[in-house]
Structure formats: structure tokens, C-alpha cells
Coordinates of C-alpha atoms in Angstrom, one line a residue:
Chain A
X17 CA 0.0 0.0 0.0
X18 CA 1.4 3.4 -0.9
X19 CA 1.9 5.8 2.0
X20 CA 1.8 9.6 2.0
X21 CA 4.1 10.3 4.9
X22 CA 3.7 13.2 7.4
X23 CA 7.3 14.1 6.7
X24 CA 6.1 16.3 3.8
X25 CA 3.1 18.5 4.5
X26 CA 1.6 21.7 3.1
X27 CA -0.2 24.6 4.8
X28 CA -2.5 25.3 1.9
X29 CA -4.6 23.4 -0.7
X30 CA -2.7 24.4 -3.8
X31 CA -2.3 23.2 -7.4
X32 CA 1.5 23.9 -6.9
X33 CA 1.9 21.1 -4.3
X34 CA 3.6 18.0 -5.7
X35 CA 1.8 14.9 -4.5
X36 CA 3.8 12.6 -2.4
X37 CA 2.1 9.6 -3.9
X38 CA -0.2 9.1 -6.9
X39 CA -2.9 6.4 -6.7
X40 CA -5.2 4.8 -9.2
X41 CA -8.9 5.1 -8.8
X42 CA -10.0 2.4 -6.3
X43 CA -6.5 1.8 -5.0
X44 CA -6.3 1.8 -1.2
X45 CA -3.7 4.1 0.3
X46 CA -2.5 5.4 3.6
X47 CA -2.2 9.0 4.8
X48 CA -0.1 9.6 7.8
X49 CA -1.5 12.9 9.1
X50 CA 0.4 15.4 11.3
X51 CA -1.0 17.4 14.2
X52 CA -2.8 20.6 13.4
X53 CA 0.0 22.7 14.9
X54 CA 2.9 20.7 13.6
X55 CA 5.4 18.1 15.0
X56 CA 5.9 19.2 18.6
X57 CA 4.0 16.6 20.6
X58 CA 6.1 13.6 21.6
X59 CA 5.1 12.6 25.2
X60 CA 2.3 13.1 27.7
X61 CA 4.5 15.7 29.4
X62 CA 4.5 17.9 26.3
X63 CA 1.9 20.6 26.4
X64 CA 0.9 23.1 23.7
X65 CA 1.9 26.7 23.9
X66 CA 1.5 29.2 21.0
X67 CA 5.2 29.3 20.2
X68 CA 5.3 25.6 19.7
X69 CA 3.0 25.9 16.7
X70 CA 5.2 25.3 13.7
X71 CA 2.6 24.7 11.0
X72 CA -0.9 25.8 10.0
X73 CA -3.0 22.7 9.9
X74 CA -0.5 20.7 7.8
X75 CA -1.8 18.3 5.1
X76 CA -0.3 15.5 3.1
X77 CA -1.0 15.6 -0.7
X78 CA -2.1 12.6 -2.8
X79 CA -2.6 12.6 -6.6
X80 CA -5.3 10.5 -8.2
X81 CA -4.3 9.2 -11.6
X82 CA -6.5 10.2 -14.5
X83 CA -8.6 12.6 -12.4
X84 CA -9.6 15.6 -14.6
X85 CA -11.3 18.9 -13.9
X86 CA -15.1 18.3 -13.9
X87 CA -14.9 14.9 -12.3
X88 CA -16.0 14.3 -8.8
X89 CA -13.7 12.5 -6.4
X90 CA -15.5 10.0 -4.2
X91 CA -13.2 9.7 -1.2
X92 CA -13.9 6.5 0.8
X93 CA -12.7 6.7 4.4
X94 CA -11.8 3.2 5.3
X95 CA -10.2 3.5 8.7
X96 CA -8.8 6.2 11.0
X97 CA -6.2 5.0 13.6
X98 CA -5.4 7.9 15.9
X99 CA -2.0 8.2 17.6
X100 CA -1.7 7.4 21.3
X101 CA -1.2 11.1 22.2
X102 CA -3.5 14.0 21.7
X103 CA -4.0 17.5 23.0
X104 CA -6.5 20.3 23.1
X105 CA -6.3 23.9 24.3
X106 CA -7.2 27.5 24.0
X107 CA -5.7 30.8 24.6
X108 CA -7.7 33.9 25.2
X109 CA -5.5 35.9 22.9
X110 CA -6.2 33.6 20.0
X111 CA -9.8 32.6 20.7
X112 CA -12.4 35.1 19.9
X113 CA -15.2 32.9 21.1
X114 CA -14.0 32.3 24.6
X115 CA -13.5 36.0 25.1
X116 CA -17.0 36.9 23.8
X117 CA -18.7 34.3 25.9
X118 CA -17.3 35.1 29.2
X119 CA -15.7 38.5 28.8
X120 CA -12.9 37.5 31.0
X121 CA -9.2 36.6 30.9
X122 CA -8.8 32.9 30.5
X123 CA -5.1 32.7 29.9
X124 CA -3.6 29.7 28.3
X125 CA -5.4 26.4 29.0
X126 CA -4.0 23.2 27.6
X127 CA -4.4 19.5 28.1
X128 CA -2.4 16.5 26.7
X129 CA -4.2 13.2 26.8
X130 CA -3.5 9.5 26.3
X131 CA -5.7 8.0 23.6
X132 CA -6.2 4.2 24.1
X133 CA -8.6 1.6 22.8
X134 CA -10.6 2.1 25.9
X135 CA -11.0 5.8 25.5
X136 CA -9.4 9.2 25.9
X137 CA -8.1 9.6 29.5
X138 CA -9.5 13.1 30.3
X139 CA -8.7 12.8 34.0
X140 CA -8.6 10.2 36.8
X141 CA -12.4 10.0 36.9
X142 CA -13.4 10.5 33.3
X143 CA -12.8 8.7 30.0
X144 CA -14.1 10.2 26.8
X145 CA -15.0 8.1 23.7
X146 CA -12.7 7.9 20.8
X147 CA -14.6 9.0 17.7
X148 CA -11.9 9.8 15.1
X149 CA -12.7 12.2 12.2
X150 CA -10.7 13.9 9.5
X151 CA -10.8 17.7 10.2
X152 CA -9.3 18.8 6.8
X153 CA -9.9 17.0 3.5
X154 CA -10.0 18.7 0.2
X155 CA -8.9 19.0 -3.4
X156 CA -6.7 21.7 -4.9
X157 CA -8.6 24.7 -6.2
X158 CA -8.2 25.7 -9.9
X159 CA -7.0 29.2 -9.0
X160 CA -5.1 30.6 -6.1
X161 CA -4.2 28.4 -3.1
X162 CA -6.6 28.2 -0.2
X163 CA -5.1 28.3 3.3
X164 CA -5.6 25.1 5.3
X165 CA -7.5 27.1 7.9
X166 CA -10.4 27.5 5.4
X167 CA -13.2 25.4 4.2
X168 CA -15.2 25.8 1.0
X169 CA -16.5 24.0 -2.1
X170 CA -13.1 22.3 -2.4
X171 CA -13.6 20.8 1.1
X172 CA -10.6 21.9 3.2
X173 CA -10.8 22.6 6.9
X174 CA -14.4 21.5 7.4
X175 CA -14.2 20.1 11.0
X176 CA -17.3 17.9 10.6
X177 CA -17.6 14.8 12.8
X178 CA -19.3 12.8 10.1
X179 CA -16.1 12.8 8.0
X180 CA -15.1 9.5 9.6
X181 CA -14.6 5.8 8.8
X182 CA -17.5 4.5 6.7
X183 CA -18.2 7.9 5.1
X184 CA -17.7 8.7 1.4
X185 CA -16.9 12.4 0.7
X186 CA -17.7 13.8 -2.7
X187 CA -15.3 16.6 -3.7
X188 CA -15.0 18.5 -7.0
X189 CA -11.9 18.0 -9.1
X190 CA -10.5 21.3 -10.3
X191 CA -7.0 20.3 -11.5
X192 CA -5.4 17.3 -13.2
X193 CA -4.7 14.6 -10.6
X194 CA -7.2 16.2 -8.1
X195 CA -4.4 16.7 -5.5
X196 CA -6.2 15.5 -2.4
X197 CA -5.1 17.1 0.9
X198 CA -5.5 15.3 4.1
X199 CA -4.8 16.3 7.7
X200 CA -6.0 17.6 11.1
X201 CA -7.5 14.4 12.6
X202 CA -9.4 14.7 15.8
X203 CA -9.9 11.7 18.1
X204 CA -13.0 13.6 19.3
X205 CA -14.7 16.9 18.7
X206 CA -17.7 18.7 20.1
X207 CA -20.0 20.9 18.0
X208 CA -18.6 24.3 17.6
X209 CA -15.0 23.1 18.3
X210 CA -15.0 26.0 20.8
X211 CA -11.5 25.4 22.1
X212 CA -10.4 26.9 18.8
X213 CA -7.2 24.9 18.5
X214 CA -9.2 21.9 19.0
X215 CA -11.0 18.9 19.5
X216 CA -8.6 16.2 20.6
X217 CA -6.0 16.9 18.1
X218 CA -3.7 14.0 17.1
X219 CA -1.6 12.4 14.5
X220 CA -3.3 9.5 12.7
X221 CA -2.9 6.8 10.1
X222 CA -5.9 7.0 7.7
X223 CA -6.7 4.3 5.1
X224 CA -8.6 5.7 2.1
X225 CA -9.4 5.1 -1.5
X226 CA -10.9 7.3 -4.1
X227 CA -13.2 6.7 -7.1
X228 CA -13.9 9.0 -9.9
X229 CA -17.4 10.1 -11.1
X230 CA -16.9 11.4 -14.7
X231 CA -18.3 14.6 -16.0
X232 CA -20.6 15.0 -13.0
X233 CA -23.0 17.8 -12.4
X234 CA -21.4 20.7 -10.6
X235 CA -21.7 20.7 -6.9
X236 CA -22.6 23.8 -4.9
X237 CA -21.0 22.4 -1.8
X238 CA -19.4 19.2 -0.5
X239 CA -21.5 16.1 -0.4
X240 CA -21.0 13.0 1.8
X241 CA -22.8 9.7 2.4
X242 CA -22.6 6.8 4.8
X243 CA -24.8 3.8 5.3
X244 CA -27.4 5.9 7.2
X245 CA -27.6 9.3 5.6
X246 CA -27.0 11.6 2.8
X247 CA -25.2 14.8 3.9
X248 CA -24.2 18.1 2.4
X249 CA -21.6 20.4 3.9
X250 CA -21.2 24.1 3.2
X251 CA -18.4 26.3 4.5
X252 CA -18.4 30.0 4.6
X253 CA -18.4 33.1 6.8
X254 CA -22.1 33.5 7.3
X255 CA -24.2 30.9 9.0
X256 CA -27.4 31.7 7.3
X257 CA -25.9 31.3 3.9
X258 CA -24.1 28.1 4.7
X259 CA -27.3 26.7 6.1
X260 CA -29.1 27.7 2.9
X261 CA -26.5 26.3 0.6
X262 CA -26.3 23.0 2.4
X263 CA -30.1 22.7 2.5
X264 CA -30.4 23.6 -1.2
X265 CA -27.8 21.1 -2.2
X266 CA -29.5 18.3 -0.2
X267 CA -32.8 19.2 -1.8
X268 CA -31.2 19.0 -5.3
X269 CA -29.7 15.6 -4.4
X270 CA -32.8 14.0 -3.3
X271 CA -34.8 15.4 -6.2
X272 CA -32.5 14.4 -8.9
X273 CA -31.1 11.1 -7.7
X274 CA -34.2 9.8 -5.9
X275 CA -36.9 11.2 -8.2
X276 CA -38.9 13.2 -5.6
X277 CA -40.7 16.3 -7.0
X278 CA -38.9 19.3 -5.6
X279 CA -41.9 20.7 -3.6
X280 CA -42.5 17.3 -2.0
X281 CA -38.9 17.0 -1.2
X282 CA -38.8 20.4 0.5
X283 CA -41.9 19.5 2.6
X284 CA -40.2 16.3 3.6
X285 CA -36.9 18.0 4.6
X286 CA -39.0 20.2 6.8
X287 CA -39.8 17.2 8.9
X288 CA -36.7 15.0 8.9
X289 CA -33.6 17.1 8.1
X290 CA -30.9 17.1 10.7
X291 CA -28.5 20.1 10.7
X292 CA -25.6 21.4 12.7
X293 CA -23.0 24.0 12.5
X294 CA -20.0 21.9 13.7
X295 CA -17.4 24.7 13.5
X296 CA -17.9 28.0 15.1
X297 CA -14.4 29.4 15.4
X298 CA -12.6 29.2 12.1
X299 CA -12.6 31.9 9.5
X300 CA -15.2 29.8 7.7
X301 CA -18.0 28.0 9.6
X302 CA -19.3 24.6 8.5
X303 CA -23.0 23.6 8.3
X304 CA -23.9 20.0 7.7
X305 CA -27.4 19.0 6.7
X306 CA -28.5 15.4 6.6
X307 CA -31.4 13.2 5.7
X308 CA -31.6 9.6 6.8
X309 CA -31.8 7.3 3.8
X310 CA -34.7 5.3 5.3
X311 CA -36.9 8.2 4.3
X312 CA -35.9 8.0 0.6
X313 CA -37.2 5.8 -2.2
X314 CA -34.8 3.2 -3.5
X315 CA -32.3 5.0 -5.7
X316 CA -33.5 5.1 -9.3
X317 CA -30.1 5.5 -10.8
X318 CA -27.1 3.3 -10.1
X319 CA -24.8 6.2 -11.1
X320 CA -25.6 9.2 -8.9
X321 CA -24.6 12.8 -9.6
X322 CA -24.1 12.3 -13.4
X323 CA -26.0 14.6 -15.7
Chain B
X10 CA -56.9 16.5 36.9
X11 CA -57.4 20.2 35.9
X12 CA -57.6 20.9 32.2
X13 CA -56.6 24.0 30.3
X14 CA -58.9 23.8 27.3
X15 CA -58.1 25.0 23.8
X16 CA -61.3 26.9 23.8
X17 CA -59.5 29.8 25.3
X18 CA -56.2 30.7 23.8
X19 CA -53.9 33.7 23.5
X20 CA -51.6 35.0 20.8
X21 CA -49.0 36.5 23.1
X22 CA -47.2 35.7 26.4
X23 CA -48.7 38.4 28.6
X24 CA -49.2 39.2 32.2
X25 CA -52.6 40.4 31.2
X26 CA -53.8 36.9 30.2
X27 CA -56.1 35.4 32.9
X28 CA -55.1 31.8 33.5
X29 CA -57.7 29.2 32.6
X30 CA -56.6 27.0 35.5
X31 CA -54.3 27.5 38.5
X32 CA -52.3 24.5 39.7
X33 CA -50.3 23.9 42.8
X34 CA -46.6 23.1 42.6
X35 CA -46.3 19.4 41.8
X36 CA -49.9 19.0 40.7
X37 CA -50.3 17.3 37.4
X38 CA -52.5 19.0 34.8
X39 CA -53.5 18.8 31.2
X40 CA -53.1 21.3 28.5
X41 CA -55.2 20.9 25.4
X42 CA -53.2 22.7 22.7
X43 CA -54.5 24.2 19.5
X44 CA -52.9 24.2 16.1
X45 CA -50.4 26.9 15.3
X46 CA -52.8 28.5 12.8
X47 CA -56.0 28.1 14.8
X48 CA -59.0 25.8 14.7
X49 CA -59.5 25.1 11.0
X50 CA -58.4 21.5 10.6
X51 CA -61.1 18.9 11.1
X52 CA -60.6 16.2 8.4
X53 CA -57.9 14.7 6.2
X54 CA -59.6 16.6 3.3
X55 CA -58.9 20.0 5.0
X56 CA -55.8 21.6 3.7
X57 CA -54.1 24.8 4.9
X58 CA -54.2 28.0 2.9
X59 CA -53.2 31.4 4.3
X60 CA -56.7 32.7 4.7
X61 CA -57.6 29.8 7.0
X62 CA -55.1 31.0 9.6
X63 CA -57.2 32.5 12.4
X64 CA -54.7 32.7 15.2
X65 CA -51.0 33.3 15.7
X66 CA -49.5 30.3 17.4
X67 CA -52.3 30.2 20.1
X68 CA -51.4 29.1 23.6
X69 CA -53.4 28.2 26.7
X70 CA -52.4 29.8 29.9
X71 CA -51.9 28.1 33.3
X72 CA -51.2 29.8 36.6
X73 CA -49.0 28.2 39.2
X74 CA -50.1 29.0 42.8
X75 CA -47.5 30.7 44.9
X76 CA -45.0 31.3 42.1
X77 CA -43.3 34.6 42.6
X78 CA -40.9 36.7 40.5
X79 CA -37.3 35.4 41.0
X80 CA -38.4 31.8 41.2
X81 CA -37.7 29.3 38.5
X82 CA -40.5 27.2 37.2
X83 CA -39.4 23.6 36.6
X84 CA -41.9 22.3 34.0
X85 CA -42.0 18.6 33.8
X86 CA -43.4 17.3 30.5
X87 CA -45.0 14.0 31.3
X88 CA -46.8 13.0 28.1
X89 CA -47.7 14.5 24.8
X90 CA -50.6 12.8 22.9
X91 CA -50.9 14.3 19.4
X92 CA -54.2 14.5 17.7
X93 CA -54.9 12.1 14.8
X94 CA -54.6 14.9 12.2
X95 CA -51.7 17.1 11.4
X96 CA -50.5 19.3 8.6
X97 CA -47.5 21.1 7.2
X98 CA -47.0 23.5 4.4
X99 CA -45.2 26.5 3.0
X100 CA -46.0 29.4 0.8
X101 CA -43.4 31.3 -1.1
X102 CA -45.0 34.6 -0.2
X103 CA -44.6 33.8 3.5
X104 CA -41.4 31.9 3.5
X105 CA -38.2 33.8 3.2
X106 CA -36.0 30.7 3.4
X107 CA -37.6 28.8 0.5
X108 CA -37.2 31.8 -1.8
X109 CA -33.6 32.4 -0.9
X110 CA -32.6 28.8 -1.3
X111 CA -34.1 28.2 -4.7
X112 CA -34.8 31.7 -6.1
X113 CA -37.9 30.3 -7.7
X114 CA -41.7 30.4 -7.3
X115 CA -42.9 27.6 -5.2
X116 CA -46.5 28.6 -4.8
X117 CA -48.6 27.1 -2.0
X118 CA -47.5 23.6 -0.9
X119 CA -49.5 21.9 1.8
X120 CA -50.0 18.4 3.2
X121 CA -52.5 17.1 5.6
X122 CA -51.5 13.8 7.3
X123 CA -53.0 11.1 9.5
X124 CA -51.0 10.6 12.8
X125 CA -51.3 7.1 14.1
X126 CA -49.5 5.0 16.7
X127 CA -47.7 3.4 13.8
X128 CA -46.4 6.7 12.4
X129 CA -47.2 9.7 10.3
X130 CA -48.7 8.6 6.9
X131 CA -46.6 10.8 4.6
X132 CA -47.6 9.0 1.4
X133 CA -48.4 5.4 0.3
X134 CA -44.8 4.4 0.5
X135 CA -43.5 6.3 3.5
X136 CA -44.3 6.5 7.2
X137 CA -42.5 9.0 9.3
X138 CA -41.9 8.5 13.1
X139 CA -44.1 10.3 15.6
X140 CA -41.8 12.4 17.9
X141 CA -44.1 14.9 19.6
X142 CA -42.6 18.1 21.0
X143 CA -44.0 21.3 22.4
X144 CA -43.1 24.2 20.0
X145 CA -44.2 27.0 22.3
X146 CA -43.7 27.0 26.1
X147 CA -43.0 30.0 28.2
X148 CA -43.8 32.3 31.1
X149 CA -45.4 35.7 31.0
X150 CA -42.7 38.5 30.8
X151 CA -42.7 41.2 33.5
X152 CA -43.1 44.0 31.0
X153 CA -44.8 44.2 27.7
X154 CA -46.3 41.1 26.1
X155 CA -44.3 39.0 23.7
X156 CA -45.8 37.7 20.5
X157 CA -46.2 33.9 20.4
X158 CA -44.0 34.0 17.3
X159 CA -41.0 34.9 19.4
X160 CA -38.7 33.1 21.7
X161 CA -36.5 34.5 24.4
X162 CA -35.5 34.2 28.0
X163 CA -39.1 33.6 28.9
X164 CA -39.2 30.6 26.6
X165 CA -42.0 31.1 24.0
X166 CA -41.8 29.9 20.5
X167 CA -38.6 27.9 20.8
X168 CA -39.4 25.0 18.4
X169 CA -36.8 22.7 19.9
X170 CA -37.3 19.0 19.5
X171 CA -35.9 18.2 22.9
X172 CA -38.9 19.9 24.6
X173 CA -40.7 16.5 24.7
X174 CA -42.0 14.0 27.2
X175 CA -39.4 13.2 29.8
X176 CA -37.8 16.7 29.7
X177 CA -37.9 19.3 32.4
X178 CA -37.8 22.9 31.2
X179 CA -36.5 25.6 33.6
X180 CA -38.2 29.0 33.0
X181 CA -37.8 32.2 34.9
X182 CA -40.9 33.5 36.8
X183 CA -41.4 37.2 36.1
X184 CA -45.0 37.7 37.4
X185 CA -47.1 36.3 40.3
X186 CA -48.5 32.9 39.3
X187 CA -45.9 32.5 36.5
X188 CA -48.6 32.3 33.8
X189 CA -47.3 29.4 31.8
X190 CA -48.2 29.5 28.1
X191 CA -48.4 26.2 26.2
X192 CA -49.1 25.5 22.5
X193 CA -47.8 24.7 19.0
X194 CA -47.2 20.9 19.4
X195 CA -45.4 19.2 16.5
X196 CA -45.8 15.5 15.9
X197 CA -42.4 15.7 14.2
X198 CA -40.0 18.5 13.2
X199 CA -36.7 18.7 11.2
X200 CA -33.9 21.0 12.2
X201 CA -34.5 24.5 10.8
X202 CA -38.2 23.9 10.5
X203 CA -37.8 25.1 7.0
X204 CA -41.4 24.8 5.9
X205 CA -42.0 27.9 8.0
X206 CA -45.5 27.0 9.0
X207 CA -44.3 23.8 10.1
X208 CA -43.2 20.6 11.3
X209 CA -46.2 18.3 11.5
X210 CA -48.4 20.8 13.2
X211 CA -51.2 19.3 15.3
X212 CA -53.4 19.7 18.3
X213 CA -52.4 17.7 21.3
X214 CA -53.2 16.8 24.9
X215 CA -50.1 17.4 27.1
X216 CA -49.7 16.2 30.7
X217 CA -47.4 18.4 32.7
X218 CA -46.6 19.4 36.2
X219 CA -44.5 22.3 37.5
X220 CA -42.2 22.7 40.6
X221 CA -40.8 25.9 42.0
X222 CA -37.2 26.6 42.7
X223 CA -37.1 29.5 45.1
X224 CA -34.9 32.5 44.8
X225 CA -32.9 30.9 42.1
X226 CA -29.9 32.4 40.4
X227 CA -30.9 34.4 37.4
X228 CA -30.8 32.5 34.1
X229 CA -29.4 34.0 30.9
X230 CA -31.4 31.6 28.8
X231 CA -33.8 28.7 29.1
X232 CA -32.4 25.5 30.6
X233 CA -33.7 22.0 30.2
X234 CA -32.8 18.5 31.4
X235 CA -33.7 14.9 30.7
X236 CA -32.3 11.6 31.8
X237 CA -29.4 11.9 29.3
X238 CA -28.4 15.5 29.0
X239 CA -28.3 19.0 30.4
X240 CA -29.4 21.5 27.8
X241 CA -29.5 25.3 27.4
X242 CA -31.7 27.1 24.8
X243 CA -31.1 30.7 23.7
X244 CA -33.4 32.5 21.3
X245 CA -32.6 35.6 19.4
X246 CA -32.1 37.2 16.0
X247 CA -28.4 36.5 15.6
X248 CA -27.1 32.9 15.4
X249 CA -23.6 33.7 16.7
X250 CA -25.0 35.4 19.8
X251 CA -27.6 32.7 20.6
X252 CA -24.8 30.1 20.2
X253 CA -22.6 32.0 22.6
X254 CA -25.4 32.6 25.1
X255 CA -26.4 29.0 25.2
X256 CA -22.8 27.8 25.4
X257 CA -22.0 30.3 28.2
X258 CA -25.1 29.2 30.2
X259 CA -24.2 25.6 29.8
X260 CA -20.7 26.4 31.0
X261 CA -22.0 28.2 34.1
X262 CA -24.4 25.3 34.9
X263 CA -21.7 22.6 34.9
X264 CA -19.3 24.8 36.8
X265 CA -21.6 25.8 39.6
X266 CA -23.7 22.7 40.0
X267 CA -21.1 20.1 39.3
X268 CA -18.1 21.7 40.7
X269 CA -15.9 21.7 37.6
X270 CA -13.4 24.6 37.4
X271 CA -14.4 26.9 34.6
X272 CA -11.4 26.4 32.4
X273 CA -11.6 22.7 32.7
X274 CA -15.3 22.8 31.9
X275 CA -14.7 24.9 28.8
X276 CA -12.0 22.4 27.6
X277 CA -14.5 19.6 28.2
X278 CA -17.3 21.3 26.3
X279 CA -15.0 21.7 23.3
X280 CA -14.9 17.9 23.1
X281 CA -18.4 16.7 23.9
X282 CA -20.9 19.6 23.5
X283 CA -23.7 18.9 21.0
X284 CA -25.3 22.0 19.5
X285 CA -28.0 22.7 16.9
X286 CA -30.0 25.7 15.6
X287 CA -33.4 24.0 15.5
X288 CA -35.3 27.0 14.1
X289 CA -34.2 28.9 11.1
X290 CA -37.3 30.7 10.0
X291 CA -38.9 32.6 12.9
X292 CA -38.1 36.1 13.8
X293 CA -36.0 34.6 16.6
X294 CA -33.8 31.6 16.0
X295 CA -33.2 28.9 18.7
X296 CA -29.8 27.4 19.5
X297 CA -29.7 24.4 21.8
X298 CA -26.4 23.3 23.4
X299 CA -26.2 20.0 25.3
X300 CA -23.8 17.9 27.3
X301 CA -24.5 14.3 28.1
X302 CA -24.6 13.8 31.9
X303 CA -22.3 10.8 31.7
X304 CA -19.4 13.2 31.3
X305 CA -20.3 15.0 34.5
X306 CA -19.4 14.2 38.1
X307 CA -22.2 13.2 40.4
X308 CA -24.0 16.3 41.3
X309 CA -22.6 17.8 44.4
X310 CA -25.8 19.6 45.4
X311 CA -29.3 18.2 45.6
X312 CA -30.8 21.6 44.9
X313 CA -29.4 22.9 41.6
X314 CA -29.7 26.5 40.5
X315 CA -30.0 28.0 44.0
X316 CA -27.4 30.6 45.0

């Protein structure tokens, strides 16, 4: 299995980033992801402080052979194995949300934790569940590079818990080879990710594969799917707009691929749509909208998303 | 059991509304709630149209003996029995969200459904689950009346799915007798309630009781609790602010009543908080933030929320 090592990472999704490996459609590969703040964490005694940050949400870069602009990359997340060490923390100088909520000086607050098969050791009394997810996953944009702090139509720093093992994420291909960027795994994350620099940030080994959907209809935001649900994820500055974009894309999806008339589909979403803003601290916020598949007719087309 | 009948309803939470019944603390009572648009729905053949609306989110009003300003009313929702008829619908003239999402003319779209023990009959192929909730539940404000379209510190039109049987809702008491307003039951509702006039809107019979917490600490937003979670609900125009208010109130709650230092509590919420805007179409939006109780120490005080 080809491995994209964390020894080479990037701080932006860019068409200029040479991929470390190039895989064929359907080929399983491994991405070794780095911590969101770089390579400083090596023992339980290491704790984060701002000057230790030596990278901005670093990602590895993987090429997909024969991916062309206009295709959609269907990224299948097979497994996420978090490292045994993780951390979280916030700093009132760097965290607008904390300051606004409490209007007080928090100072620097950090925590380094052991991640085991039994859970995340929060303290002597409390163990938290391990629910690993990929915080940053996206393709290279056609034009200028996008910072790894940002999310958008290309994916990027979405910070959505549903981007986990068992999920397929549909991303537009803008450049030859797609240039899939992967990083920022969290062993656990709450909605809002209010600590700013994190959920339980950790390195990870992620097994993935990617299929290509040729000449697909353009997406207005990222789509994703697991055995339970269809999901759409919109990232942007304004919450109302991201909610509307994600809702609109979910509506289009269930109308076109499941043959539900648009007005009926909208009425149905009013009853059963699930929606959350999972990210309330980045420059771009992420809204995920979901519909459980059990409310949908059997899919009429075996090849979704094609014209 | 005393019954507050739907024959007398109000369109605002107001200190001027005479309560239909007055109950003692702990006394179980029944509220017969009316449809959000009034009394027009009588058969499966009846469908909503704007001119049929003859009330704005009508509520019954119940007094609680010996409730005084400064108390908190702990409203225990025992059971919600929805009527056998429900409806949902939207109208592009009345629904800003639909227009913004699709930038198209939708016209009037309505659906009347049968609600049975087996589910909501959406169409011949699809049955939706019955998950009844109280859309509007609040106390009378001290000052001017608040329209039943609005939510706020007094509760009101929150439209949060978690306000269901098994949940206790904590509301501030502003006037003698509290004047609890109850209405707008939904047999089911999706996040965002994007149809504007509804989830599955229905009449219902709701069994409740209310306890008093004397001279409690002031709340900044509504609190609620069930066997699984602590929850805070903030309603207002701006999503960022409602998120911050609900998060801040949840933080205060777990610090004060569970003895967690504030910085540790904030770090913990960053990992395990669940949050949703459940209402995206009213004049006020509702943000609910939750923490599962299994992540909290055993409560140090048997009398939460007191100074």
C-alpha cells in the first residue's frame, strides 16, 4: 500500500503542491497525518503553547491518476487510527469565542491526553469516547491556493464529525490529478469546536481510496454519504448562507437522484432534516445538513450525480 | 386533573392573560393545545391555505399558585398525545427561506396527514416517526407582552425537538403565578423547521406538572434537562450570539452545580458539546447546546440552581 508520509506537508490546498504519492482510482492508500499545529507533541509531558505551533493545519497531498477537472472524487474513508497522544487547548489571545462568551481573561489552557482503545483519558475520573474524524480533507482549487484554515467548495478545513470511517466524501476535481489534501485528525470533537485549537488533536494513520465520477453535475457544496444518511456540507463566513447552501444542495440531491418532486422534497426535509454548525471558530464555519436514507425511495439510478 | 382547554387561547405571552386554571406546585395538569394556525383542521380533506389562519400560534395559559418573580419554574413534561390529524406547508410569499434557497416560485405547498400509533402517513410508501414536542412553552414577561411568534429568556416559540415527554424545562418566573403558556405541538420537526409553518403541526393533549425553585440564580437563557443530558436554549435574531449565550449558560451550569473549574469545563465542552440551531425561519432563531450527563461528576448539590 502506498503511504503519504507526514514528513512532507503543506499549509495550503494548492495546485502547486507536488503529490507525495499518486494512486489509481479504487486503490487503497495510507495517509499519515500530522498534528494541526505541527510536529511538537512527543510525550504526555509535552503541552501546547503558542510558540510551539510550527505549521498551520498541515496536510499531506495525494494525486489520483486520471482525475480531470469536472470529475467528482468520491473519497472513501476506510479507517482512521489515531495516535496514542492527543491535545487540546485554548488561549484567550487567540480565541475570539472564549472572550466573547465570558468577557474574562482565560489565559492559556491546555491538556495533553492519552488515547487508548478504551477511550481518551481526560482525568482520573473521566474517560471520553474515541470518535476519530478527519478535520481537513479537500482538493486543490483551480486558481489561487486556499489556506488550510479555510473550508469551501473544495472541502478543506471542514471540521465535521461525520467525516469519519465509513463515510464517502464527494469533492469536485479542479486540477489534473485532483491533489487530495488530508490532515487535522481529531480523536473527538464537540459541535462548535469551541476550544479553537481543537478537539482532541492528534496524528493519525488514515486508510482511504478514491473513485472518480466522470463529467458530473457541478456541486454547490461538498456532499457526503454513509450507510445511514446523505449529507451536504457548506463552509463560509455566514451561518445563514451556509445553512441555505447545504439545504439547497441536499434538496437537489434527493430530487435528482431519488426522483422526488422538488416541492414534496422540501416538505419532507422540513420534517426530517438534521442540521448542525459543527465549527464556530474558524474563518469559515461549516454547516452540515443530513437526511436519513430510510426516508428516501430506492435510488432510481445506479450512477448518482451524473448529468 | 385540571384541564386548560383549547377553547380559550392567547396570541402573546402576557401578564394580562387570565389563566384558565391555576395549579399547585407538583400538581399534574392537562393542556389541550390548539394548532399553530387556529381551529380550521377537522378532516384529512382539509388543507391549509393562508386565509384559514385564524390565530398566531395560540397558547393556553396556566397559573402556578405561589409562584413569585425570582423563582424558577421547573416544568416537567409527562406526556404529549398528538391528535390524529396534522399538517405542514409553505407558501413562497410567506417563507423567506424557500425563496432564498431556490430563487424560484414555489406557490402554495401543503400536506395534511394522519397521525397514528404506527407513524405519520406521509404517502403510500412512506411513514415518518411520531416524535411529539412542544413548540411554544413560556412564562409571561414582567413588562410588555411577547408575541407567540417569538422566543426568548421567557421561553416562548422555541421550536426545539428536545422539549418533549421526559424533559424538564426551567423557565424564569417574572410575574405572580408565572402564567405558563403552552401550545404549538409538532408530531415531528426537522432542524431548521424550513417549511416555515411547520413541522407536522397538530393539536395535542399534554400532561405536565411544575415545581418551583425558590430565589434561584438568574438565568441568561432557558435551561432543560432529561435523563441523558443538560441543555440550554437561547433564542434571538443572531445565530452567533444565541450560540454564545447557550454555550455560556451551559458552562455556568456545569461549573456551579457540578463543581468543575471553569477552564476545565470549557475544555471539556470543546470535546463533547452537542449543538444545533433547530429553528431557522422565525423572527428569533433557537440554539440548543447539550452535554451528556455521563461526562459530568455526580451532582454535588441536591438543589441545583440555587445561590
